[in-house]
PDB file of C-alpha atoms in Angstrom:
ATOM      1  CA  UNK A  80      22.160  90.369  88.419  1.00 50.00           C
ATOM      2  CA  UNK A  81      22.738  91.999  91.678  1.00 49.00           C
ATOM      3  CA  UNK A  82      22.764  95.959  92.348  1.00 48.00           C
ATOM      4  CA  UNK A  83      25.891  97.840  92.219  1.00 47.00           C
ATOM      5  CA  UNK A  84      26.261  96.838  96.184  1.00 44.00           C
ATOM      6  CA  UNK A  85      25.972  93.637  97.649  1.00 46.00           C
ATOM      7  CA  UNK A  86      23.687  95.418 100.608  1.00 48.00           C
ATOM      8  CA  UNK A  87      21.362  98.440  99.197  1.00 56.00           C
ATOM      9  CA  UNK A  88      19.615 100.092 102.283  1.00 64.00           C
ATOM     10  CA  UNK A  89      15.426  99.877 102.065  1.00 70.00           C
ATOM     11  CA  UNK A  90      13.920 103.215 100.385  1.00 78.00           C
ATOM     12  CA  UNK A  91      10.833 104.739 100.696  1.00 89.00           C
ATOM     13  CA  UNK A  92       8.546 103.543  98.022  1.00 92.00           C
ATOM     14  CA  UNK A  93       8.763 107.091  96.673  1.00 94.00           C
ATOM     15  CA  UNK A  94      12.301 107.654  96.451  1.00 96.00           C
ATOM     16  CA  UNK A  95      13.488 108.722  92.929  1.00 95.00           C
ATOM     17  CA  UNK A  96       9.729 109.439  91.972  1.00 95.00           C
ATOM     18  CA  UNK A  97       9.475 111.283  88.644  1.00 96.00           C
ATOM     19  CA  UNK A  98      13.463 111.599  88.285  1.00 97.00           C
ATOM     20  CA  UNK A  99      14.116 108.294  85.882  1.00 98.00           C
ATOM     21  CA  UNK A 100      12.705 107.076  82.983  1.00 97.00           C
ATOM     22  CA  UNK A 101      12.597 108.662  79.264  1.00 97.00           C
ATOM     23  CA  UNK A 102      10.579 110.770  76.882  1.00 95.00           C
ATOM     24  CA  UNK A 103       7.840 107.994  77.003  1.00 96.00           C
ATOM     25  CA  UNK A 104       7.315 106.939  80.710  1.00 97.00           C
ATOM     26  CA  UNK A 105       8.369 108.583  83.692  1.00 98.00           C
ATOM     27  CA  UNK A 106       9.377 105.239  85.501  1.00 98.00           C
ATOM     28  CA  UNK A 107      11.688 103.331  87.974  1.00 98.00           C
ATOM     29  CA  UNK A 108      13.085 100.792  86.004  1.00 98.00           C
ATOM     30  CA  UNK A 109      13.805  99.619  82.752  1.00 98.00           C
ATOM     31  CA  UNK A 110      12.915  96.858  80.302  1.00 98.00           C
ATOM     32  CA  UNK A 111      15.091  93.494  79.633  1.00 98.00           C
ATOM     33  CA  UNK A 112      13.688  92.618  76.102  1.00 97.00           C
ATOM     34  CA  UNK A 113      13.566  88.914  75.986  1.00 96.00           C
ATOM     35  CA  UNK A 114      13.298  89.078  71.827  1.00 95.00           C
ATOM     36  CA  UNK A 115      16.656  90.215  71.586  1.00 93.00           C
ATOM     37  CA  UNK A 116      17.955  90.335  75.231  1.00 95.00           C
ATOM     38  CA  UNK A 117      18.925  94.154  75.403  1.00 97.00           C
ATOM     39  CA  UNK A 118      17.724  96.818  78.278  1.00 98.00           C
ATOM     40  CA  UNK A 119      15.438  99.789  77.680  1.00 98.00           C
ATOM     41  CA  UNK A 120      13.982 101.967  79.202  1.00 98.00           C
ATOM     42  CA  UNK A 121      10.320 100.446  77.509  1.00 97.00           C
ATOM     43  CA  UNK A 122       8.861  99.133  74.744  1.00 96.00           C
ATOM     44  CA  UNK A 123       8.882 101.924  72.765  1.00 95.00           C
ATOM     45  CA  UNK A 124      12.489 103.153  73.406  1.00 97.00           C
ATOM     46  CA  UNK A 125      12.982  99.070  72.195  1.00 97.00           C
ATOM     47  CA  UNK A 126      10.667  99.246  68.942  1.00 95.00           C
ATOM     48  CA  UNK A 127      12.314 102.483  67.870  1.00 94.00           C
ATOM     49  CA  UNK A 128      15.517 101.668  67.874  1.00 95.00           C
ATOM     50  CA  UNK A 129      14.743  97.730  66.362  1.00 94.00           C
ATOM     51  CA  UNK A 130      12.896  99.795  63.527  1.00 92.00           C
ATOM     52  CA  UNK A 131      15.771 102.132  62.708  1.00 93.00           C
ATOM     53  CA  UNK A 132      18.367  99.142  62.264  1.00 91.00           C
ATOM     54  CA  UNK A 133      19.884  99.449  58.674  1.00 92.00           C
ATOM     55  CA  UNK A 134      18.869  96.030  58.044  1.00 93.00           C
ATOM     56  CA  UNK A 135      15.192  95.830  57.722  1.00 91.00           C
ATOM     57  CA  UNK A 136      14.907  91.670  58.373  1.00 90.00           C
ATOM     58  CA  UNK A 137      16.089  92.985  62.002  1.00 90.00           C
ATOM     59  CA  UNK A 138      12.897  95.147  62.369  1.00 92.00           C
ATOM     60  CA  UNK A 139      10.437  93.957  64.740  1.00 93.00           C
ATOM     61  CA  UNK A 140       8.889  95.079  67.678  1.00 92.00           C
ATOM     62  CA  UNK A 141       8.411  94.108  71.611  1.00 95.00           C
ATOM     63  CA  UNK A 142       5.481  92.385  72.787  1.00 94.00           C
ATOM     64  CA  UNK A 143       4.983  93.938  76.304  1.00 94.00           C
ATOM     65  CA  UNK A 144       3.209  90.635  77.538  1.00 96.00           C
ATOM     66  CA  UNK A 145       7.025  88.847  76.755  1.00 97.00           C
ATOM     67  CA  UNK A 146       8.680  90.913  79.552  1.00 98.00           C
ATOM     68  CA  UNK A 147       9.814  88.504  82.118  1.00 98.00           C
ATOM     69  CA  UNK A 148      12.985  90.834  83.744  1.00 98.00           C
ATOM     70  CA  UNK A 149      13.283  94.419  84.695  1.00 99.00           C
ATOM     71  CA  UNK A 150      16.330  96.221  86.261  1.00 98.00           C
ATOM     72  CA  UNK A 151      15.410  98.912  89.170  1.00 98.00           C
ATOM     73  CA  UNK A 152      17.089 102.072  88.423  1.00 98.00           C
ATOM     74  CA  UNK A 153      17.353 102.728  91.666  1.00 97.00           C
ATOM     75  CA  UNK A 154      19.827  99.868  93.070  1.00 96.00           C
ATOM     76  CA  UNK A 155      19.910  98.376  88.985  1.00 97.00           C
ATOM     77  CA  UNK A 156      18.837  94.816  90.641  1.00 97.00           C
ATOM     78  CA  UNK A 157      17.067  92.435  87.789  1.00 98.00           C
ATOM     79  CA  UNK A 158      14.527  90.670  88.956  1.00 98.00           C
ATOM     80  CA  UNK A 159      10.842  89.527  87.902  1.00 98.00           C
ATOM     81  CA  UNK A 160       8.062  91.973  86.898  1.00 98.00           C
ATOM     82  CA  UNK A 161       6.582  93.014  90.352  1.00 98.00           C
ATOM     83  CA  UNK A 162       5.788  96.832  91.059  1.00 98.00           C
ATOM     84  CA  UNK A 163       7.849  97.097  94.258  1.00 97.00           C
ATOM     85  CA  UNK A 164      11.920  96.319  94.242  1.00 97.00           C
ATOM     86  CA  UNK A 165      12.571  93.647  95.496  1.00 96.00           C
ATOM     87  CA  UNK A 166      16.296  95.048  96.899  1.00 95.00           C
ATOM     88  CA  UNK A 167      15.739  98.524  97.808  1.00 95.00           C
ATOM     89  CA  UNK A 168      11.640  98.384  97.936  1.00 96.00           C
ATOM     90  CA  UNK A 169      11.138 101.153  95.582  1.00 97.00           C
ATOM     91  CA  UNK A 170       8.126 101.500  93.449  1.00 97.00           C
ATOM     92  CA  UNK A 171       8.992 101.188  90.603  1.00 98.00           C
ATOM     93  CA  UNK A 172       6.471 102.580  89.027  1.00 98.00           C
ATOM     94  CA  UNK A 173       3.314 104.321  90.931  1.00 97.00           C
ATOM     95  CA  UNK A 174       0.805 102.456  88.451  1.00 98.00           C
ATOM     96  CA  UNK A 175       1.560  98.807  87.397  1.00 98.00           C
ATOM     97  CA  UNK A 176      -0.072  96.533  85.427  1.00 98.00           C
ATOM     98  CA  UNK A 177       1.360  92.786  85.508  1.00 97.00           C
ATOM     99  CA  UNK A 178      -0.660  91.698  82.831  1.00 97.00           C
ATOM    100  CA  UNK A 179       1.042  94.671  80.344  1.00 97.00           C
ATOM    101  CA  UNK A 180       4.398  94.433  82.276  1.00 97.00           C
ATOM    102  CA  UNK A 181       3.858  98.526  82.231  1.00 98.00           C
ATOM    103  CA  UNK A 182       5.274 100.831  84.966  1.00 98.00           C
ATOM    104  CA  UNK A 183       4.000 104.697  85.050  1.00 98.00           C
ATOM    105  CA  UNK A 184       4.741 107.240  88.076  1.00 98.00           C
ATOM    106  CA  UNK A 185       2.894 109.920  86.150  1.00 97.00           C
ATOM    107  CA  UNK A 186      -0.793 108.728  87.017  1.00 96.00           C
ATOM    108  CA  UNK A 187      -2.702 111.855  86.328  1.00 96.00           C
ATOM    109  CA  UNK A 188      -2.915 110.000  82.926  1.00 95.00           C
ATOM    110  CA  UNK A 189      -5.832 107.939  84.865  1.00 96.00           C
ATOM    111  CA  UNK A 190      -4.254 104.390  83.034  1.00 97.00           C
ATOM    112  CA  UNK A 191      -6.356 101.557  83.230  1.00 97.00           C
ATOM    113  CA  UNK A 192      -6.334  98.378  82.031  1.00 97.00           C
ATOM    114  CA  UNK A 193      -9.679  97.072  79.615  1.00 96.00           C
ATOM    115  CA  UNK A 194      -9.577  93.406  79.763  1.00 96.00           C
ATOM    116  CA  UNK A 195     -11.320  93.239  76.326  1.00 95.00           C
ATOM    117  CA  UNK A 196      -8.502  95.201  74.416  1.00 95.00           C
ATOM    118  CA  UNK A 197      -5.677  93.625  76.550  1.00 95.00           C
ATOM    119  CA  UNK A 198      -4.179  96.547  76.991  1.00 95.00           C
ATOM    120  CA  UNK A 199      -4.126  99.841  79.234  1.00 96.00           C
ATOM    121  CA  UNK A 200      -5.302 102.835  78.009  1.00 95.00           C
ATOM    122  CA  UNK A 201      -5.573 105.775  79.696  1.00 94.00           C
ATOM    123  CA  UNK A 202      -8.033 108.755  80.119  1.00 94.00           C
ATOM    124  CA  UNK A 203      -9.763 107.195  82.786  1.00 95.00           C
ATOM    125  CA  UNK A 204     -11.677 104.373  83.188  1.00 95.00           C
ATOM    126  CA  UNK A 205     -14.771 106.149  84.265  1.00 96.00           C
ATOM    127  CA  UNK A 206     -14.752 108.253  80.819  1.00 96.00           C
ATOM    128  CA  UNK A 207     -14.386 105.293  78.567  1.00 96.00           C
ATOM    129  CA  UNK A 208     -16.022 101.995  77.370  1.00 96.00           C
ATOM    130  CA  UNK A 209     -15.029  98.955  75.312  1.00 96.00           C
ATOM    131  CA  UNK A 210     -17.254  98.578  72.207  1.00 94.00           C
ATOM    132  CA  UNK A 211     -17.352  94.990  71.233  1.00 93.00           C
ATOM    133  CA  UNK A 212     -17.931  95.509  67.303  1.00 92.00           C
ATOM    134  CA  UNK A 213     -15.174  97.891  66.889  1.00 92.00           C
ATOM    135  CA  UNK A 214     -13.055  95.829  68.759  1.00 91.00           C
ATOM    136  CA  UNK A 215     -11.580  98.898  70.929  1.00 92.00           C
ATOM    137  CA  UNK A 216     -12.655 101.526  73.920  1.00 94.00           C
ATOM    138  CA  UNK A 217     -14.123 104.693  72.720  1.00 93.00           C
ATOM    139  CA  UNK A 218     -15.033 107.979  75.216  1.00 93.00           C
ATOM    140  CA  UNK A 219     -18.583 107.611  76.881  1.00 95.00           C
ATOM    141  CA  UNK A 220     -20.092 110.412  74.585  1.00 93.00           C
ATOM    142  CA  UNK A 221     -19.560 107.739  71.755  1.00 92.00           C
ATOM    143  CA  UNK A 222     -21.937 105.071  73.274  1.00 93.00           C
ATOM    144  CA  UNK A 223     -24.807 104.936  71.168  1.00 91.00           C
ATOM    145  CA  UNK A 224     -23.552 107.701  69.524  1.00 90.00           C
ATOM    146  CA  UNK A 225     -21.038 106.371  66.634  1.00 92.00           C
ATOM    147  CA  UNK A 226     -21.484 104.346  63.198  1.00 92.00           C
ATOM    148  CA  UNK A 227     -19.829 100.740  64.520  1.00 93.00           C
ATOM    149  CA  UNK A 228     -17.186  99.148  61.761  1.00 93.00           C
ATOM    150  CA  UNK A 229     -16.013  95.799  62.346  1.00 92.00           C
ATOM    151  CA  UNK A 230     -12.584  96.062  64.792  1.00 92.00           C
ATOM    152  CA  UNK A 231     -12.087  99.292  62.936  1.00 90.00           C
ATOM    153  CA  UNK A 232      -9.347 100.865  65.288  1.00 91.00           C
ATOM    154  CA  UNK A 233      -7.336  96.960  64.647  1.00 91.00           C
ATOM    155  CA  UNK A 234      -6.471  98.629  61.388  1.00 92.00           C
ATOM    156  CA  UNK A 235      -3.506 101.170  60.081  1.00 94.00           C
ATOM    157  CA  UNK A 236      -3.970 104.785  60.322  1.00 96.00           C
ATOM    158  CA  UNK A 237      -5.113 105.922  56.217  1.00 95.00           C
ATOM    159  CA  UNK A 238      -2.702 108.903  56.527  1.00 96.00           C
ATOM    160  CA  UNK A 239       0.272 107.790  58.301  1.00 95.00           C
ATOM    161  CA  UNK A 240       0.246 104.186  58.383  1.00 94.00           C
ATOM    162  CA  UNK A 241       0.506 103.745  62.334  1.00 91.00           C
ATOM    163  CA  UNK A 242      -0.956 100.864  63.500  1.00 91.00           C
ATOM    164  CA  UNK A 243      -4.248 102.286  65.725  1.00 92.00           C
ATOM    165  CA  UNK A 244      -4.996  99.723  68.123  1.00 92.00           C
ATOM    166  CA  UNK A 245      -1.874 100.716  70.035  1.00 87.00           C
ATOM    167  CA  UNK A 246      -0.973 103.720  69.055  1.00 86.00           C
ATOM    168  CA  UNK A 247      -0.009 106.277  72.048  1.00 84.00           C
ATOM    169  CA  UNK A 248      -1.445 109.162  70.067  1.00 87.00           C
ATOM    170  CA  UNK A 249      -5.237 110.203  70.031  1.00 88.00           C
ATOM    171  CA  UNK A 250      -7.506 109.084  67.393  1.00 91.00           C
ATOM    172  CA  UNK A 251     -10.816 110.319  65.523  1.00 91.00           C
ATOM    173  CA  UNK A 252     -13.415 108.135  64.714  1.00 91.00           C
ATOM    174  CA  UNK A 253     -14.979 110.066  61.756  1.00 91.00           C
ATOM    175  CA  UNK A 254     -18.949 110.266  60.741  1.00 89.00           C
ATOM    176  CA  UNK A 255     -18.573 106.915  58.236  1.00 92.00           C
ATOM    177  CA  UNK A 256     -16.772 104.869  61.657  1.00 92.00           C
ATOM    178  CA  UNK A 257     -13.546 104.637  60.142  1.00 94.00           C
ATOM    179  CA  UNK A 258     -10.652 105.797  62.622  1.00 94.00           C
ATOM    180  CA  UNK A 259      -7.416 107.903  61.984  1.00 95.00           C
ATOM    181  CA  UNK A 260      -5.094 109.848  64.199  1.00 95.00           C
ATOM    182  CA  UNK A 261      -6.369 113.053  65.002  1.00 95.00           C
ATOM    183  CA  UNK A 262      -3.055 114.909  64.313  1.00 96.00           C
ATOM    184  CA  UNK A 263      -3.383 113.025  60.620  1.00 96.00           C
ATOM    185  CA  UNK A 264      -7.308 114.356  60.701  1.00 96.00           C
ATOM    186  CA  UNK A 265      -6.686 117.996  61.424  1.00 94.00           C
ATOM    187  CA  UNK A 266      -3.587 117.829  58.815  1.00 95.00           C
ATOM    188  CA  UNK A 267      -6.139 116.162  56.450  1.00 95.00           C
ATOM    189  CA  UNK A 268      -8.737 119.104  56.922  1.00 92.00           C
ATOM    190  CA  UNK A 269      -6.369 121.924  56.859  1.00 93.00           C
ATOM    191  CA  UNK A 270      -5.192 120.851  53.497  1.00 93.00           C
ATOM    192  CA  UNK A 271      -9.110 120.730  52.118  1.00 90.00           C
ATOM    193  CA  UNK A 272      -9.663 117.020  51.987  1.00 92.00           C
ATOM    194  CA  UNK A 273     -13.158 116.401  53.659  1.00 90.00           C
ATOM    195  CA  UNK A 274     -13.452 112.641  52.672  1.00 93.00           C
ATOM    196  CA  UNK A 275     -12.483 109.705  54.327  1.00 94.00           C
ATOM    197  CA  UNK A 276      -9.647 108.107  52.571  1.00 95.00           C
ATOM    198  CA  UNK A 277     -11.169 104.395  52.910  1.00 95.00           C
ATOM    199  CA  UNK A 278     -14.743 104.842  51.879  1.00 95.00           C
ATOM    200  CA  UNK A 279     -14.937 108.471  50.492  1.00 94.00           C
ATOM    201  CA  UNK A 280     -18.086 109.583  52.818  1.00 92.00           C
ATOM    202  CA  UNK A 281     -17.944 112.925  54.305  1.00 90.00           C
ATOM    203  CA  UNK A 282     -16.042 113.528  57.051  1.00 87.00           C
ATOM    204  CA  UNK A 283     -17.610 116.256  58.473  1.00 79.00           C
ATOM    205  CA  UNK A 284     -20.972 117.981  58.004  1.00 70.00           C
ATOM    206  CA  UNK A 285     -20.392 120.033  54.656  1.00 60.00           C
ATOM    207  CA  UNK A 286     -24.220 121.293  54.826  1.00 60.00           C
ATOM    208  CA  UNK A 287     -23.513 124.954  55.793  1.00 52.00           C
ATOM    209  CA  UNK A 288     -20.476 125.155  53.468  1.00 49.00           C
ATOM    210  CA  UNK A 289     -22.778 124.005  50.096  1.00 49.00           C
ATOM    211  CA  UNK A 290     -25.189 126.841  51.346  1.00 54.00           C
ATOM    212  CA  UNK A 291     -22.111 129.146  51.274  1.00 53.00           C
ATOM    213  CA  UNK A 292     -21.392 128.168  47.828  1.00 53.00           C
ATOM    214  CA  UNK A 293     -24.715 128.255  46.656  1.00 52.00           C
ATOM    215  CA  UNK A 294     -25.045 131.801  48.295  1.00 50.00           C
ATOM    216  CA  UNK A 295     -21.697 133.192  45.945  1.00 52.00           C
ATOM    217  CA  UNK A 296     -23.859 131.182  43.118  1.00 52.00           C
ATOM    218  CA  UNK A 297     -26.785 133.901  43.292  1.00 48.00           C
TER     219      UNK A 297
END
């Protein structure tokens, strides 16, 4: 599909920078979704709008490796996943990843991709590592430093249901090595649970509040 003129005059590879995209992604072009051939603006504009269909057989959601197409939204030209338009020669987005088909201009998020999750995170690759056993990357101040559970964040969040692996929200990994969201943690701890809601252990380190209660005791 060609842009809205048959000649589009060559743009800086900045032009348009932070001025398209949607509440996810700041970005430069948008998303043909080969699953059910509509455009979005990205995967998750896609997956929450295939999840809100009244019939729930329709529900499903994108796999962002799928993405063959995306439109510029700049000169709307489709073309192939490549970082740089191929009609005007904007960038489409100021990080890319071909192997996630992902486009970003907003890169203080320091994305990266980890080869072992197949997937970019971001935070920075510097400040993170992958830990085999749990199947996911954790912050630095975790290595050696957290109670491994086999591909633990490959699992649904106890409290909400969210699949972790790929969530876009942060996570806790809690004392027992069981994960959660930490927006479903605090919630959890505000309302005076202090167990993990797989295996029961303590959640945090309750020492100084039995010595509180044994205090009121005397």
């Amino acid at each position: 599909m060609a842009g809205d003129s048959v000649i589009s005059p060559q743009r800086s590879k900045d032009f348009g920078k932070h001025e398209h995209g949607c509440d996810h992604y700041k970005r430069r072009c948008k998303i043909l979704a080969p699953c059910c051939n509509k455009i979005f603006p990205c995967r998750h504009c896609h997956n929450e709008t295939s999840n809100s269909l009244s019939n729930p057989k329709d529900h499903h959601d994108l796999v962002r490796q799928d993405v063959k197409q995306v439109i510029c939204s700049i000169c709307n030209t489709q073309q192939e996943v490549t970082q740089v338009c191929s009609h005007c020669g904007v960038n489409m987005g100021e990080y890319f990843c071909d192997i996630c088909k992902f486009y970003d201009d907003d890169i203080t998020k320091g994305q990266f991709h980890c080869n072992d999750c197949g997937i970019c995170r971001v935070g920075g690759r510097d400040k993170f590592f992958h830990c085999e056993k749990c199947g996911s990357c954790y912050t630095v101040d975790l290595r050696d430093n957290h109670f491994c559970v086999e591909n633990s964040m490959k699992s649904y969040c106890p409290i909400c249901f969210e699949y972790l692996f790929d969530s876009v929200k942060s996570t806790r990994i809690m004392k027992c090595g069981h994960t959660m969201h930490m927006e479903c943690f605090s919630q959890m701890t505000m309302q005076n649970h202090y167990r993990c809601p797989i295996c029961c252990k303590a959640v945090l380190d309750m020492s100084a509040f039995w010595e509180d209660l044994d205090m009121d005791d005397v």
